[in-house]
PDB file of C-alpha atoms in Angstrom:
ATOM      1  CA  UNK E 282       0.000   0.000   0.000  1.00 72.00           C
ATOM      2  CA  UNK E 283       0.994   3.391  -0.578  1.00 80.00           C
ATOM      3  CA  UNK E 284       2.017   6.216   2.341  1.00 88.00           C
ATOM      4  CA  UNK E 285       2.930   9.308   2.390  1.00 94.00           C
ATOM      5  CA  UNK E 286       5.264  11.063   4.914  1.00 95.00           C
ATOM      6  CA  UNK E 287       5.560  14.393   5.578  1.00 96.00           C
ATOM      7  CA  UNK E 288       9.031  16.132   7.158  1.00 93.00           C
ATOM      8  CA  UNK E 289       8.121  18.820  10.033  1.00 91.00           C
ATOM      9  CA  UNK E 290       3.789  19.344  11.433  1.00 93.00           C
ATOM     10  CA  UNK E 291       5.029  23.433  11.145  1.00 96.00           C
ATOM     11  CA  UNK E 292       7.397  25.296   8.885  1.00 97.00           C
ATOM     12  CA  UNK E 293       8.443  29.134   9.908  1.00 97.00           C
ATOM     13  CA  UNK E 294       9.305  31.471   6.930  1.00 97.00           C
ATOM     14  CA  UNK E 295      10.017  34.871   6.458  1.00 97.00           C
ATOM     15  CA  UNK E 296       8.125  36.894   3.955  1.00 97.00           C
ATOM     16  CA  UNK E 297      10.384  36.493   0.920  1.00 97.00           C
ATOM     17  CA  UNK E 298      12.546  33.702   2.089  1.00 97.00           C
ATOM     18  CA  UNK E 299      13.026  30.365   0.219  1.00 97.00           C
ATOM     19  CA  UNK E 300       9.668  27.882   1.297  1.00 98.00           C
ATOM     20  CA  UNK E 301      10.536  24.097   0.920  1.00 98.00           C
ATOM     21  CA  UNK E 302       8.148  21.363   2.378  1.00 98.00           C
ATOM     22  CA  UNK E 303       9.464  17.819   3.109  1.00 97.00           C
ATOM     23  CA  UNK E 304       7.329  14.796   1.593  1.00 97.00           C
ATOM     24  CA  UNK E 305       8.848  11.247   1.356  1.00 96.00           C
ATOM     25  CA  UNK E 306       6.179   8.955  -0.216  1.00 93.00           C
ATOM     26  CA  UNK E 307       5.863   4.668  -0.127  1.00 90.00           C
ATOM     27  CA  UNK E 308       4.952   3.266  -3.163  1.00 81.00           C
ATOM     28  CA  UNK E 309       5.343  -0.216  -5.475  1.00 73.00           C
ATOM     29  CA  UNK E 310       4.406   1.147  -8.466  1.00 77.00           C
ATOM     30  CA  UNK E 311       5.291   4.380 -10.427  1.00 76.00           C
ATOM     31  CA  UNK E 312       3.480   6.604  -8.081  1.00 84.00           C
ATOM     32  CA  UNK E 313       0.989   9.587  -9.020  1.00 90.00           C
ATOM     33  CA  UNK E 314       1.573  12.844  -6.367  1.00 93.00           C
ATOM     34  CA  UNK E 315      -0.115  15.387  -5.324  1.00 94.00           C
ATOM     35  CA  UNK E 316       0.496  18.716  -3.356  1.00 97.00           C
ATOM     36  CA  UNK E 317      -2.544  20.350  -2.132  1.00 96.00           C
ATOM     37  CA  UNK E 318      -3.430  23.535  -0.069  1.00 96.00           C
ATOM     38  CA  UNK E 319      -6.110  24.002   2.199  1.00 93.00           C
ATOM     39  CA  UNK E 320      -6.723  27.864   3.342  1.00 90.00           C
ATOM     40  CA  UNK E 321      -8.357  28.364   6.636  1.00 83.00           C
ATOM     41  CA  UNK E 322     -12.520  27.894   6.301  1.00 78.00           C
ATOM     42  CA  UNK E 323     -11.519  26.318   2.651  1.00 82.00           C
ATOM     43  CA  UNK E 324     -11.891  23.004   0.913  1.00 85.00           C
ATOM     44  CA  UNK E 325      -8.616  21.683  -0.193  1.00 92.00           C
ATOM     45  CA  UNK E 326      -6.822  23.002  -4.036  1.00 93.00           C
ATOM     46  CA  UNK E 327      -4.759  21.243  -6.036  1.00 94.00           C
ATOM     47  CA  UNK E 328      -1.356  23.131  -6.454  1.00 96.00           C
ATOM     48  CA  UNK E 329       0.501  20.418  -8.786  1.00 96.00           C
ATOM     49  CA  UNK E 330       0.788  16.788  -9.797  1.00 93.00           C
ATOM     50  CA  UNK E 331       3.300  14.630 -10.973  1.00 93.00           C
ATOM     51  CA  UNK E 332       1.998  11.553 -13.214  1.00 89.00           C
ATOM     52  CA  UNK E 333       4.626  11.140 -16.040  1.00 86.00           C
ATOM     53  CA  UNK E 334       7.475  12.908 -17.650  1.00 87.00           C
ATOM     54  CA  UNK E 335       9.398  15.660 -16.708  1.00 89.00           C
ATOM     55  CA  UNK E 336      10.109  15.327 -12.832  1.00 90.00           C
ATOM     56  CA  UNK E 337      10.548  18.960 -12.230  1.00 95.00           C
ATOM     57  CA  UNK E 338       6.472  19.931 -11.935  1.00 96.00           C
ATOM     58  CA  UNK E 339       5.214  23.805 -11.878  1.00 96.00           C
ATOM     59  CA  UNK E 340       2.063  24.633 -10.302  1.00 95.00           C
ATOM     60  CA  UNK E 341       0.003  27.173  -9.263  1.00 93.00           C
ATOM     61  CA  UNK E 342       1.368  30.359  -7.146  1.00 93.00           C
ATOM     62  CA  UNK E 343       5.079  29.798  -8.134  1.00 96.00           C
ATOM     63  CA  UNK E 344       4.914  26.517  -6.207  1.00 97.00           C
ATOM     64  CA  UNK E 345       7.142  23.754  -7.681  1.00 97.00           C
ATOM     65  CA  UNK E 346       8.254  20.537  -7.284  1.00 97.00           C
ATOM     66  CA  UNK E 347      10.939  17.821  -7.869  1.00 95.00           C
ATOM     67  CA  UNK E 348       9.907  13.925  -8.030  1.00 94.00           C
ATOM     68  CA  UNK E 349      12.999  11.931  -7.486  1.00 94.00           C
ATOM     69  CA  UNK E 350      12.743   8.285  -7.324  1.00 91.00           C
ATOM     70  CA  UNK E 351      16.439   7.187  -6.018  1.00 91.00           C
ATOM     71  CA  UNK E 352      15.236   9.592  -3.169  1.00 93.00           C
ATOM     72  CA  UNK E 353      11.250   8.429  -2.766  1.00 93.00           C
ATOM     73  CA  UNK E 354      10.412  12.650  -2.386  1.00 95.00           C
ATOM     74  CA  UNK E 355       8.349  14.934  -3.692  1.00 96.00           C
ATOM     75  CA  UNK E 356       9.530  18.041  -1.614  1.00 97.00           C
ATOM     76  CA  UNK E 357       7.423  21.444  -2.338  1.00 98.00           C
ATOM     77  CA  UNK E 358       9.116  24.887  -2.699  1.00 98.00           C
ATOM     78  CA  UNK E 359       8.757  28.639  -3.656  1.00 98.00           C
ATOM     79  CA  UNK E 360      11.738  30.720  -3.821  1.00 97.00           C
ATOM     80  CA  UNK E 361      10.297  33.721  -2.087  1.00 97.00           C
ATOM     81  CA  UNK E 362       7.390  33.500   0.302  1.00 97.00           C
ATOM     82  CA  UNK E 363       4.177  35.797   0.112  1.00 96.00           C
ATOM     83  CA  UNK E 364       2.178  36.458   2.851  1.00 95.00           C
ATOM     84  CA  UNK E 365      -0.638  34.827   1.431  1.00 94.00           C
ATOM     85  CA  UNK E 366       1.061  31.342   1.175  1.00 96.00           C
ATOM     86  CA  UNK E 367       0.295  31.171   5.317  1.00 96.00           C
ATOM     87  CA  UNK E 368      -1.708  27.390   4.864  1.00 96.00           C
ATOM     88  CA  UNK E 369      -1.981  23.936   5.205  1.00 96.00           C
ATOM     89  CA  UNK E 370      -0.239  21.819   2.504  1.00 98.00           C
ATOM     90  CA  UNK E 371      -0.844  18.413   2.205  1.00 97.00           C
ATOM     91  CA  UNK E 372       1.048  15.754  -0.119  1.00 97.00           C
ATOM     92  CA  UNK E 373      -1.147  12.749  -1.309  1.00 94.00           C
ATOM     93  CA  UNK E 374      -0.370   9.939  -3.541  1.00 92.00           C
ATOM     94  CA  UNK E 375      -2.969   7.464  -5.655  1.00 88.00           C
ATOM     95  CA  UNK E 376      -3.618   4.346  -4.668  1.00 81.00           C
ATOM     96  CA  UNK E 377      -5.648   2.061  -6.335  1.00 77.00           C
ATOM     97  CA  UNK E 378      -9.100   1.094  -4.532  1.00 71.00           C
ATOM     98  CA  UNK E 379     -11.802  -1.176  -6.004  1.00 68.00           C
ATOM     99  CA  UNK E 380     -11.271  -0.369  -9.384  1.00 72.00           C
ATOM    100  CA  UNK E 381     -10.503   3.480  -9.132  1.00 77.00           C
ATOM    101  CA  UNK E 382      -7.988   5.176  -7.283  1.00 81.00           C
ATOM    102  CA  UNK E 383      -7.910   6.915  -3.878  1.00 83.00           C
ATOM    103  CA  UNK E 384      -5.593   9.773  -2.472  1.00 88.00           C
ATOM    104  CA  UNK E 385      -3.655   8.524   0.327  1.00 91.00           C
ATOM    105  CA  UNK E 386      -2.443  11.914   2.444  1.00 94.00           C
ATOM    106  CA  UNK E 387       0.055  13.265   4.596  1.00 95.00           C
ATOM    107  CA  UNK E 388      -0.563  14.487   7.991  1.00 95.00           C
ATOM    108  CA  UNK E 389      -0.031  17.758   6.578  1.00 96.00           C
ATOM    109  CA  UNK E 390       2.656  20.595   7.258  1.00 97.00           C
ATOM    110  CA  UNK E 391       1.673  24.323   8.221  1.00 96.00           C
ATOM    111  CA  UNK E 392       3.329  27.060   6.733  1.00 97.00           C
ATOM    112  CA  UNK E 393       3.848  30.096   8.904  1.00 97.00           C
ATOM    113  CA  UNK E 394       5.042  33.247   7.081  1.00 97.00           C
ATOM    114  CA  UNK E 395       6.373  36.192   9.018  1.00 96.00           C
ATOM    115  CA  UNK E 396       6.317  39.688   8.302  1.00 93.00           C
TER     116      UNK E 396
ATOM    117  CA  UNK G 298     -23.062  24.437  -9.451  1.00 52.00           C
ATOM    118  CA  UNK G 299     -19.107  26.100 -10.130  1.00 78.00           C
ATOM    119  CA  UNK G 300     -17.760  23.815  -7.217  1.00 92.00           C
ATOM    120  CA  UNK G 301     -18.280  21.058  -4.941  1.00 95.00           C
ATOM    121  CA  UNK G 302     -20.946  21.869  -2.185  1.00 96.00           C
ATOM    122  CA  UNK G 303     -21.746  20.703   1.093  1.00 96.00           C
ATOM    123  CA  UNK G 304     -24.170  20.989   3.813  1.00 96.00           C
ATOM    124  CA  UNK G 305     -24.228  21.452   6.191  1.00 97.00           C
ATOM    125  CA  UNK G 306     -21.329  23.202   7.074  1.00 95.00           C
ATOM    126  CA  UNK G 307     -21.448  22.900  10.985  1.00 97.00           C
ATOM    127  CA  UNK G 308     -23.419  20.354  12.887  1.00 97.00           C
ATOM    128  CA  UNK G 309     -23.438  19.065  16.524  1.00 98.00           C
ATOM    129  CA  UNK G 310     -25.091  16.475  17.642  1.00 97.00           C
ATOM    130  CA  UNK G 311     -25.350  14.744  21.074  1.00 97.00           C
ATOM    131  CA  UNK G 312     -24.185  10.993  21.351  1.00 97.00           C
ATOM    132  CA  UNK G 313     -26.381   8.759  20.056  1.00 97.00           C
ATOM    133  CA  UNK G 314     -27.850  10.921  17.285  1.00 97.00           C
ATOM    134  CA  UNK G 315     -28.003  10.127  13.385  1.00 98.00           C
ATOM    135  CA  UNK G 316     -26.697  12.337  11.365  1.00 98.00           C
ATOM    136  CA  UNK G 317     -26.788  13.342   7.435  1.00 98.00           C
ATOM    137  CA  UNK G 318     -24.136  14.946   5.775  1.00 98.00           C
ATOM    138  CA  UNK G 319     -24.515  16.094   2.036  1.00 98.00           C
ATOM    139  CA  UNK G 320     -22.840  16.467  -0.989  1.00 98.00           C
ATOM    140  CA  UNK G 321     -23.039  18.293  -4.345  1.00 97.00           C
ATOM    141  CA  UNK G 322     -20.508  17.202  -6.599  1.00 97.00           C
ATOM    142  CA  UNK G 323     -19.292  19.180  -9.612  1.00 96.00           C
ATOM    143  CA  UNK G 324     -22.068  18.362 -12.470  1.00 94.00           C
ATOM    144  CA  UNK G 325     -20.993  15.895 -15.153  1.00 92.00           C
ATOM    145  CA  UNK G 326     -18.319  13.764 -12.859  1.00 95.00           C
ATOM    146  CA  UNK G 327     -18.446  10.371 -12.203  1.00 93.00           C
ATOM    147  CA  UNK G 328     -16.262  10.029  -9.445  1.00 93.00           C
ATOM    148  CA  UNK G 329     -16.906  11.099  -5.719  1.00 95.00           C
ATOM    149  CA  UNK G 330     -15.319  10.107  -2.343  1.00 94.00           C
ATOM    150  CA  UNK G 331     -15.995  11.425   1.423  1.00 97.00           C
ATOM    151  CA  UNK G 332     -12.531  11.599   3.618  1.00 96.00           C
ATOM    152  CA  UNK G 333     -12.720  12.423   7.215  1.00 97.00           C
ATOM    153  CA  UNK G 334      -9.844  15.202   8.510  1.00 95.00           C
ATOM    154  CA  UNK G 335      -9.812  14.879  12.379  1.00 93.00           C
ATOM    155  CA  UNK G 336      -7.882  18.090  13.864  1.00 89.00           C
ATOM    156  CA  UNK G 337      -4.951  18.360  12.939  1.00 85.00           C
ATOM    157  CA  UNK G 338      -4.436  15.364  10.473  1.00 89.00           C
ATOM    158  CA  UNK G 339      -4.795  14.598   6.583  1.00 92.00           C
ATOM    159  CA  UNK G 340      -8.204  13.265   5.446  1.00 95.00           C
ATOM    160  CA  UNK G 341      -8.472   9.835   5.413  1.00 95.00           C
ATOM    161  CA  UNK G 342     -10.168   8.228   2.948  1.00 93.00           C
ATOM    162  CA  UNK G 343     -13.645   6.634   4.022  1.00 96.00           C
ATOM    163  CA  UNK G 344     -15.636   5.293   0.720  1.00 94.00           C
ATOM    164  CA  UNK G 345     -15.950   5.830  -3.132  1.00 91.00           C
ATOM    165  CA  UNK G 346     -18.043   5.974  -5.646  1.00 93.00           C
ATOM    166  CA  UNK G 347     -18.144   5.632  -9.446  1.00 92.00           C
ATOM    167  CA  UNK G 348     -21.644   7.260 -10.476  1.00 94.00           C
ATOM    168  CA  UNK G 349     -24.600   5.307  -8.294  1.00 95.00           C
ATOM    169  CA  UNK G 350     -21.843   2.327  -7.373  1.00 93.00           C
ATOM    170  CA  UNK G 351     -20.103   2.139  -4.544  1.00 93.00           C
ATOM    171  CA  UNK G 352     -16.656   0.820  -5.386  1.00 90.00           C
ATOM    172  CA  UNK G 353     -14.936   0.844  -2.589  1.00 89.00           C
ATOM    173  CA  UNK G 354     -16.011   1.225   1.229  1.00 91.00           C
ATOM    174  CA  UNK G 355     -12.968   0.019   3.201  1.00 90.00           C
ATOM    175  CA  UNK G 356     -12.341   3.413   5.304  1.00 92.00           C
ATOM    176  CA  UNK G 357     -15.351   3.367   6.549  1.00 95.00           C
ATOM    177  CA  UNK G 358     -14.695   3.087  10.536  1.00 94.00           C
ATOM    178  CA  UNK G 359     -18.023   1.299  11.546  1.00 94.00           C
ATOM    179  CA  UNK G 360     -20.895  -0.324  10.474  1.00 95.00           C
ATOM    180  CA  UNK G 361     -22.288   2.822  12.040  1.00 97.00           C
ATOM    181  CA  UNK G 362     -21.317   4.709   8.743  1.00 97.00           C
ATOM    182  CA  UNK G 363     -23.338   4.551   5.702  1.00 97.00           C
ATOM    183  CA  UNK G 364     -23.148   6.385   2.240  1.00 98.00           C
ATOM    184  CA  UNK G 365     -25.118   6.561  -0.501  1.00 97.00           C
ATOM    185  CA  UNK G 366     -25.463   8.268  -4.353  1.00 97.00           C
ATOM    186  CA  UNK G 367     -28.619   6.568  -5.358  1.00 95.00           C
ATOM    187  CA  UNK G 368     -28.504   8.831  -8.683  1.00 93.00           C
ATOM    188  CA  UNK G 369     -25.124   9.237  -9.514  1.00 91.00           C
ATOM    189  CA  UNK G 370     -24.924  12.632  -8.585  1.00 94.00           C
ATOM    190  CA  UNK G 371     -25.940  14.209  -5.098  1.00 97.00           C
ATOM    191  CA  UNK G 372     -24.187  11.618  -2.220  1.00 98.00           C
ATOM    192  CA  UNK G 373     -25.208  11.571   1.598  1.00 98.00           C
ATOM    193  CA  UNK G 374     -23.233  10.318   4.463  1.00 98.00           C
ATOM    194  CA  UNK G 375     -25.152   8.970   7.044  1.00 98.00           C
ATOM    195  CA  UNK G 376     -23.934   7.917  10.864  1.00 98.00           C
ATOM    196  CA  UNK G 377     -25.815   6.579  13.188  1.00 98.00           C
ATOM    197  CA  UNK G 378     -25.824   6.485  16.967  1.00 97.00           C
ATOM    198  CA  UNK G 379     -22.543   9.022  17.099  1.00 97.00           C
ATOM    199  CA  UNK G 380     -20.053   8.804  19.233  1.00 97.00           C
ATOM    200  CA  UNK G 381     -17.717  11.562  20.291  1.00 96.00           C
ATOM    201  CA  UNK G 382     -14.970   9.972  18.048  1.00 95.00           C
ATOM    202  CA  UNK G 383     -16.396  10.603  14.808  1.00 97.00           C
ATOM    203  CA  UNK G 384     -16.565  14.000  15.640  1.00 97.00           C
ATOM    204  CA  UNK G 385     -13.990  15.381  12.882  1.00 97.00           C
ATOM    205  CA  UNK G 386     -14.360  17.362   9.627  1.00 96.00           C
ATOM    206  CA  UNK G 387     -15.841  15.223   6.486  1.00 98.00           C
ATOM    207  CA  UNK G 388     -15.040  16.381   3.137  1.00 96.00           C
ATOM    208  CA  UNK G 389     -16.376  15.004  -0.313  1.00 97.00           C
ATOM    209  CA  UNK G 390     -14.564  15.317  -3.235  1.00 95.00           C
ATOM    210  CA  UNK G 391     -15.386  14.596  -6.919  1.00 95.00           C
ATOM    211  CA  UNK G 392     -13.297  14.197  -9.986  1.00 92.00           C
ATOM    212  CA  UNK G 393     -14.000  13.843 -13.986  1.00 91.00           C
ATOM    213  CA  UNK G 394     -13.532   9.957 -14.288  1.00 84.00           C
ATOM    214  CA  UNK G 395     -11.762   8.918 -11.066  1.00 73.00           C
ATOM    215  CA  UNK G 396      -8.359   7.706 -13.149  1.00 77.00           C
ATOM    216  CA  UNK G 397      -5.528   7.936 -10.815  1.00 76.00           C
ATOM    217  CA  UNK G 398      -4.139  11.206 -11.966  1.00 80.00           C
ATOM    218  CA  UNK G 399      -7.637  13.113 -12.272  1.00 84.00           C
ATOM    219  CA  UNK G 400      -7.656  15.801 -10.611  1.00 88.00           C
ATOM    220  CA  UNK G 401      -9.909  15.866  -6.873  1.00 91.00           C
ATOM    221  CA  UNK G 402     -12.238  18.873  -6.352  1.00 93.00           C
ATOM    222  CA  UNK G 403     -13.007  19.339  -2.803  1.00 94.00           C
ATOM    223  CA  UNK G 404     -15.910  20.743  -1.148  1.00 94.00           C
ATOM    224  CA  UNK G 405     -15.128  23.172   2.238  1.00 93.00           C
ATOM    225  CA  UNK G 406     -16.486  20.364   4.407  1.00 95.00           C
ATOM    226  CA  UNK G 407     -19.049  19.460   7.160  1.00 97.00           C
ATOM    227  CA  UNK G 408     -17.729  19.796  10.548  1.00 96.00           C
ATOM    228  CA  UNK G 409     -19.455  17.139  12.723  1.00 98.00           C
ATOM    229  CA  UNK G 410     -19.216  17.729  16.955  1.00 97.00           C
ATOM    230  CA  UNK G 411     -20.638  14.894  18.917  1.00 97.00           C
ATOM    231  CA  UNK G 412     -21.311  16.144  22.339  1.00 96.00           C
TER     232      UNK G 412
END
Protein backbone atom coordinates (compact mmCIF):
# COMPACT_ATOMS: atom_id res chain seq x y z
CA UNK A 1 0.00 0.00 0.00
CA UNK A 2 0.99 3.39 -0.58
CA UNK A 3 2.02 6.22 2.34
CA UNK A 4 2.93 9.31 2.39
CA UNK A 5 5.26 11.06 4.91
CA UNK A 6 5.56 14.39 5.58
CA UNK A 7 9.03 16.13 7.16
CA UNK A 8 8.12 18.82 10.03
CA UNK A 9 3.79 19.34 11.43
CA UNK A 10 5.03 23.43 11.14
CA UNK A 11 7.40 25.30 8.89
CA UNK A 12 8.44 29.13 9.91
CA UNK A 13 9.31 31.47 6.93
CA UNK A 14 10.02 34.87 6.46
CA UNK A 15 8.12 36.89 3.95
CA UNK A 16 10.38 36.49 0.92
CA UNK A 17 12.55 33.70 2.09
CA UNK A 18 13.03 30.37 0.22
CA UNK A 19 9.67 27.88 1.30
CA UNK A 20 10.54 24.10 0.92
CA UNK A 21 8.15 21.36 2.38
CA UNK A 22 9.46 17.82 3.11
CA UNK A 23 7.33 14.80 1.59
CA UNK A 24 8.85 11.25 1.36
CA UNK A 25 6.18 8.95 -0.22
CA UNK A 26 5.86 4.67 -0.13
CA UNK A 27 4.95 3.27 -3.16
CA UNK A 28 5.34 -0.22 -5.47
CA UNK A 29 4.41 1.15 -8.47
CA UNK A 30 5.29 4.38 -10.43
CA UNK A 31 3.48 6.60 -8.08
CA UNK A 32 0.99 9.59 -9.02
CA UNK A 33 1.57 12.84 -6.37
CA UNK A 34 -0.12 15.39 -5.32
CA UNK A 35 0.50 18.72 -3.36
CA UNK A 36 -2.54 20.35 -2.13
CA UNK A 37 -3.43 23.53 -0.07
CA UNK A 38 -6.11 24.00 2.20
CA UNK A 39 -6.72 27.86 3.34
CA UNK A 40 -8.36 28.36 6.64
CA UNK A 41 -12.52 27.89 6.30
CA UNK A 42 -11.52 26.32 2.65
CA UNK A 43 -11.89 23.00 0.91
CA UNK A 44 -8.62 21.68 -0.19
CA UNK A 45 -6.82 23.00 -4.04
CA UNK A 46 -4.76 21.24 -6.04
CA UNK A 47 -1.36 23.13 -6.45
CA UNK A 48 0.50 20.42 -8.79
CA UNK A 49 0.79 16.79 -9.80
CA UNK A 50 3.30 14.63 -10.97
CA UNK A 51 2.00 11.55 -13.21
CA UNK A 52 4.63 11.14 -16.04
CA UNK A 53 7.47 12.91 -17.65
CA UNK A 54 9.40 15.66 -16.71
CA UNK A 55 10.11 15.33 -12.83
CA UNK A 56 10.55 18.96 -12.23
CA UNK A 57 6.47 19.93 -11.93
CA UNK A 58 5.21 23.81 -11.88
CA UNK A 59 2.06 24.63 -10.30
CA UNK A 60 0.00 27.17 -9.26
CA UNK A 61 1.37 30.36 -7.15
CA UNK A 62 5.08 29.80 -8.13
CA UNK A 63 4.91 26.52 -6.21
CA UNK A 64 7.14 23.75 -7.68
CA UNK A 65 8.25 20.54 -7.28
CA UNK A 66 10.94 17.82 -7.87
CA UNK A 67 9.91 13.93 -8.03
CA UNK A 68 13.00 11.93 -7.49
CA UNK A 69 12.74 8.28 -7.32
CA UNK A 70 16.44 7.19 -6.02
CA UNK A 71 15.24 9.59 -3.17
CA UNK A 72 11.25 8.43 -2.77
CA UNK A 73 10.41 12.65 -2.39
CA UNK A 74 8.35 14.93 -3.69
CA UNK A 75 9.53 18.04 -1.61
CA UNK A 76 7.42 21.44 -2.34
CA UNK A 77 9.12 24.89 -2.70
CA UNK A 78 8.76 28.64 -3.66
CA UNK A 79 11.74 30.72 -3.82
CA UNK A 80 10.30 33.72 -2.09
CA UNK A 81 7.39 33.50 0.30
CA UNK A 82 4.18 35.80 0.11
CA UNK A 83 2.18 36.46 2.85
CA UNK A 84 -0.64 34.83 1.43
CA UNK A 85 1.06 31.34 1.18
CA UNK A 86 0.30 31.17 5.32
CA UNK A 87 -1.71 27.39 4.86
CA UNK A 88 -1.98 23.94 5.21
CA UNK A 89 -0.24 21.82 2.50
CA UNK A 90 -0.84 18.41 2.20
CA UNK A 91 1.05 15.75 -0.12
CA UNK A 92 -1.15 12.75 -1.31
CA UNK A 93 -0.37 9.94 -3.54
CA UNK A 94 -2.97 7.46 -5.65
CA UNK A 95 -3.62 4.35 -4.67
CA UNK A 96 -5.65 2.06 -6.33
CA UNK A 97 -9.10 1.09 -4.53
CA UNK A 98 -11.80 -1.18 -6.00
CA UNK A 99 -11.27 -0.37 -9.38
CA UNK A 100 -10.50 3.48 -9.13
CA UNK A 101 -7.99 5.18 -7.28
CA UNK A 102 -7.91 6.91 -3.88
CA UNK A 103 -5.59 9.77 -2.47
CA UNK A 104 -3.65 8.52 0.33
CA UNK A 105 -2.44 11.91 2.44
CA UNK A 106 0.06 13.27 4.60
CA UNK A 107 -0.56 14.49 7.99
CA UNK A 108 -0.03 17.76 6.58
CA UNK A 109 2.66 20.59 7.26
CA UNK A 110 1.67 24.32 8.22
CA UNK A 111 3.33 27.06 6.73
CA UNK A 112 3.85 30.10 8.90
CA UNK A 113 5.04 33.25 7.08
CA UNK A 114 6.37 36.19 9.02
CA UNK A 115 6.32 39.69 8.30
CA UNK B 1 -23.06 24.44 -9.45
CA UNK B 2 -19.11 26.10 -10.13
CA UNK B 3 -17.76 23.81 -7.22
CA UNK B 4 -18.28 21.06 -4.94
CA UNK B 5 -20.95 21.87 -2.19
CA UNK B 6 -21.75 20.70 1.09
CA UNK B 7 -24.17 20.99 3.81
CA UNK B 8 -24.23 21.45 6.19
CA UNK B 9 -21.33 23.20 7.07
CA UNK B 10 -21.45 22.90 10.98
CA UNK B 11 -23.42 20.35 12.89
CA UNK B 12 -23.44 19.06 16.52
CA UNK B 13 -25.09 16.47 17.64
CA UNK B 14 -25.35 14.74 21.07
CA UNK B 15 -24.19 10.99 21.35
CA UNK B 16 -26.38 8.76 20.06
CA UNK B 17 -27.85 10.92 17.29
CA UNK B 18 -28.00 10.13 13.39
CA UNK B 19 -26.70 12.34 11.36
CA UNK B 20 -26.79 13.34 7.43
CA UNK B 21 -24.14 14.95 5.77
CA UNK B 22 -24.51 16.09 2.04
CA UNK B 23 -22.84 16.47 -0.99
CA UNK B 24 -23.04 18.29 -4.34
CA UNK B 25 -20.51 17.20 -6.60
CA UNK B 26 -19.29 19.18 -9.61
CA UNK B 27 -22.07 18.36 -12.47
CA UNK B 28 -20.99 15.89 -15.15
CA UNK B 29 -18.32 13.76 -12.86
CA UNK B 30 -18.45 10.37 -12.20
CA UNK B 31 -16.26 10.03 -9.45
CA UNK B 32 -16.91 11.10 -5.72
CA UNK B 33 -15.32 10.11 -2.34
CA UNK B 34 -16.00 11.42 1.42
CA UNK B 35 -12.53 11.60 3.62
CA UNK B 36 -12.72 12.42 7.21
CA UNK B 37 -9.84 15.20 8.51
CA UNK B 38 -9.81 14.88 12.38
CA UNK B 39 -7.88 18.09 13.86
CA UNK B 40 -4.95 18.36 12.94
CA UNK B 41 -4.44 15.36 10.47
CA UNK B 42 -4.79 14.60 6.58
CA UNK B 43 -8.20 13.26 5.45
CA UNK B 44 -8.47 9.84 5.41
CA UNK B 45 -10.17 8.23 2.95
CA UNK B 46 -13.64 6.63 4.02
CA UNK B 47 -15.64 5.29 0.72
CA UNK B 48 -15.95 5.83 -3.13
CA UNK B 49 -18.04 5.97 -5.65
CA UNK B 50 -18.14 5.63 -9.45
CA UNK B 51 -21.64 7.26 -10.48
CA UNK B 52 -24.60 5.31 -8.29
CA UNK B 53 -21.84 2.33 -7.37
CA UNK B 54 -20.10 2.14 -4.54
CA UNK B 55 -16.66 0.82 -5.39
CA UNK B 56 -14.94 0.84 -2.59
CA UNK B 57 -16.01 1.22 1.23
CA UNK B 58 -12.97 0.02 3.20
CA UNK B 59 -12.34 3.41 5.30
CA UNK B 60 -15.35 3.37 6.55
CA UNK B 61 -14.69 3.09 10.54
CA UNK B 62 -18.02 1.30 11.55
CA UNK B 63 -20.89 -0.32 10.47
CA UNK B 64 -22.29 2.82 12.04
CA UNK B 65 -21.32 4.71 8.74
CA UNK B 66 -23.34 4.55 5.70
CA UNK B 67 -23.15 6.38 2.24
CA UNK B 68 -25.12 6.56 -0.50
CA UNK B 69 -25.46 8.27 -4.35
CA UNK B 70 -28.62 6.57 -5.36
CA UNK B 71 -28.50 8.83 -8.68
CA UNK B 72 -25.12 9.24 -9.51
CA UNK B 73 -24.92 12.63 -8.58
CA UNK B 74 -25.94 14.21 -5.10
CA UNK B 75 -24.19 11.62 -2.22
CA UNK B 76 -25.21 11.57 1.60
CA UNK B 77 -23.23 10.32 4.46
CA UNK B 78 -25.15 8.97 7.04
CA UNK B 79 -23.93 7.92 10.86
CA UNK B 80 -25.82 6.58 13.19
CA UNK B 81 -25.82 6.49 16.97
CA UNK B 82 -22.54 9.02 17.10
CA UNK B 83 -20.05 8.80 19.23
CA UNK B 84 -17.72 11.56 20.29
CA UNK B 85 -14.97 9.97 18.05
CA UNK B 86 -16.40 10.60 14.81
CA UNK B 87 -16.57 14.00 15.64
CA UNK B 88 -13.99 15.38 12.88
CA UNK B 89 -14.36 17.36 9.63
CA UNK B 90 -15.84 15.22 6.49
CA UNK B 91 -15.04 16.38 3.14
CA UNK B 92 -16.38 15.00 -0.31
CA UNK B 93 -14.56 15.32 -3.23
CA UNK B 94 -15.39 14.60 -6.92
CA UNK B 95 -13.30 14.20 -9.99
CA UNK B 96 -14.00 13.84 -13.99
CA UNK B 97 -13.53 9.96 -14.29
CA UNK B 98 -11.76 8.92 -11.07
CA UNK B 99 -8.36 7.71 -13.15
CA UNK B 100 -5.53 7.94 -10.82
CA UNK B 101 -4.14 11.21 -11.97
CA UNK B 102 -7.64 13.11 -12.27
CA UNK B 103 -7.66 15.80 -10.61
CA UNK B 104 -9.91 15.87 -6.87
CA UNK B 105 -12.24 18.87 -6.35
CA UNK B 106 -13.01 19.34 -2.80
CA UNK B 107 -15.91 20.74 -1.15
CA UNK B 108 -15.13 23.17 2.24
CA UNK B 109 -16.49 20.36 4.41
CA UNK B 110 -19.05 19.46 7.16
CA UNK B 111 -17.73 19.80 10.55
CA UNK B 112 -19.45 17.14 12.72
CA UNK B 113 -19.22 17.73 16.96
CA UNK B 114 -20.64 14.89 18.92
CA UNK B 115 -21.31 16.14 22.34
Amino acid sequence: AQSVTQLGSHVSVSEGALVLLRCNYSSSVPPYLFWYVQYPNQGLQLLLKYTTGATLVKGINGFEAEFKKSETSFHLTKPSAHMSDAAEYFCAVSDRVGGGFKTIFGAGTRLFVKA
Amino acid sequence: GAGVSQSPRYKVAKRGQDVALRCDPISGHVSLFWYQQALGQGPEFLTYFQNEAQLDKSGLPSDRFFAERPEGSVSTLKIQRTQQEDSAVYLCASSQSGGGTDTQYFGPGTRLTVL
